[in-house]
Amino acid sequence: MSRAAGQDVVLPVATLTVESLAESVLLHLPALTDALVQTIEDQNPAYRELDAVPRQDLWRSCHDNVARVVQMIAAGDNPGVHYFDAALATGRRRAEQRMPLDDVLKSFRLGGRLVWEALIDEARAQGMAESEVLLDVAGKVWEVVDRTSSQVAAAYHAAERYLVRADEQRRSTLWEGLLDGRANRAFVQEAATVLDLPVGGPYLVVAIDNLVDDDCTTTSFARRLAGIRVCSAWQVRPQTVVGLLALGTESSEKVLGLLREVVDAPAGLSGVVSGLAEVDVAYRQAMMARRTLPAGQIDVAALVDRLPEALLLSAPELAEQLVQTWLVPLMTVPAAERELLLRTLDNWVSAAGSVRRTAELAHCHRNTVINRLHRIHQITGRNLTDDGLQLELGLALRAFRLFPPSP
């Protein structure tokens, strides 16, 4: 309290004292920076253990942020937004360096304590160590540190969101490149690193109908496959869930068995290919294998078990011609008779043209089989006893299931 022109005038002594103390502390900024760097390295081991922040980067960040904190204290109650430039830059940079936010904020608290101690030391050196001054110093310091920390966290989260989007976009680009056949060495190596898969070794690709669009499902698939030492990476696409399966030393048969246990949707499994650079071939095979499944059937169709169907799907005009030649004429007979004759043809092909074996499969007398085969000959004009027709008929029956004609 002091008097001016006969009036009592209240001067903000404590505030002015804090501001002047802050100005004095700025003169010792390099030494304060050195002390803070050492304190962080001693008391915040993540910086040392993760080795994500170079020491020169840490020193510069400490220097700039301590300077801004002290400058804001010196500026009084209304510091401009430009005072947060160092905090914003630090938040962004630490997110890019993948430094955990908790450890970043811990360093700011350590810096706040160091600034507070420096202000107290300066107050004592100037003989102004009254308790009221000390309380004012503490309040100012932690108010500024809290505001600065909020800016750090906001910048960190914004950068983190951007990085997540960028990572997702890059991951998606790598997936598309692999499945499209971009096989140059540098690209494949980057894809292997990002997807955490080996570059070489045997691979399978599985393509599963995307019925639920649930990332938890792919996590479950990956966990089950890891249980048999098969590394995998998964991508959820609009219509299909695609899995890259690095077999290691496991057999494709074992993987197929596991997939049939865990997959509850129509799916296709490729043949084995060599290395990540060939998964585009395996992807096409898996998609082809999926197409061999009849509508509504839930199974994992392995390409190696469905090569004739895959061949027909790859040549739909020829498949249609086989159906037209062999089976479309049967569409003219009543449905009950048609089904009976089609089952007889299936049994005939399975029995390799043996009348006796066909009769066993059809659970009827061999003469009944002969009569049915004669009836088929009458309708189609094709003689089933001609050499080579069993293969053609077998393909026609498979094509019929893939491309059923309208009755």
Phi, psi and omega in degrees: 000134175219165184250142177214124179054042176076008181239153173280121179244127180270119177260137180284071186301313184298317181297314179298323180295316179298318180296317181292324176298317180298318178300320180292320181297326180301335179293341182252024187302314180301318179293320177299320179298313178302316181295320181291319177302315180295320179297317179297315180296328180278321190251354178232077190297342180302325180297324180279318185288319181281334179053039182267338185245114177301149185299321179295324176296315179298317181298313182296320179295316178299316180301309185291321182285321175298317179301315182292320179298313181294321178296322178293323176296319180291333183282348179089214191277344187232065177290146180287162182295337181296342178293345182266008184299319180294319179296316180296317180296319179295316179301315179296314185293319180292327175296317179296328179276000180061032176279128181302137183298322180303320180288326177296313181293327176298321178295324177293324176294320176298320177295321178298317179296320180294319178296317179300314179297322180294321178294319179296316179300320180292321178297317179294322180296331180265007178071028180238057185260028178297150183300324181296321178295317181297319178296319180295320177301311181300314180300315180296314183300309187285334172296314180293318180297319178298315180295320180294317179298323177298320178293320177301311182297318180297315179294321179299310182296320178297315179294322180297317178298318178297317181295321178298315178298318180295319178297317179296319179294318179294318179299317178297319178298319179296317177301310182298320179298316179297313184287340177269355176094022176281102194243017178294153192300316182296318181295314181296322179296317178296317179299318179298320180294312183293319183274355179059052180229156176286151177288316184255184179096168182287141180230148165240155171236134176244137177239119186242136175303131180274094183265336187237344180052055187235113179296334179298328180295315180294326176298319178295317177301312182299320181294317180294320179292323177299332178295339175248023174065038175245114177283146181213157172226147188227146174227128177267112179258170184305319183247343190220142169260123184250133177238131172261121187243113177273108190292327187064238180257003181279154181275152177294330179295320179293320178295318178300317179299318179294317180300322179292338176283324191255339184271126182243048180200160176301137184208159176232144180238131182285175164281174181281133174239165186257103173091161182295334181291347183250011183289344174296320176296314180296324179297315178298322178295317180297318178295322177294317179299320178301321183291344179283348181284135174297153180304132177088351181275128178259111182195166170256106182276117179272130182304321183297338178267354187225038181296318178300317178297319179296320178299316180294320179295329180282347178227069187297330179295318178292322178299317179295323179295321177299315180296317180299319184289316189264319197245334179302322177302331180289344180291348182276348182266162179305152187302317183297314179294320180301314180297321179296316181291323177295319177296322178297318178296319176301314180294322180299316178293317180297328181272008179056036175082010179273121179296317181299312181293324177298319179297322178295317180292327182271355181057049178214176179285151181297328178295327177296319177298315180300318180296319180293320178296323177295320179297319178297319178298320179297320185283317187265338185077008181256132180269114186290347181271355179294144180298138175084353184282339180297318178297314181297317180295320178299318177294322179297319179294320177295318178296325179298321179288329179280321182231068183297130179284158175286136181293000000 
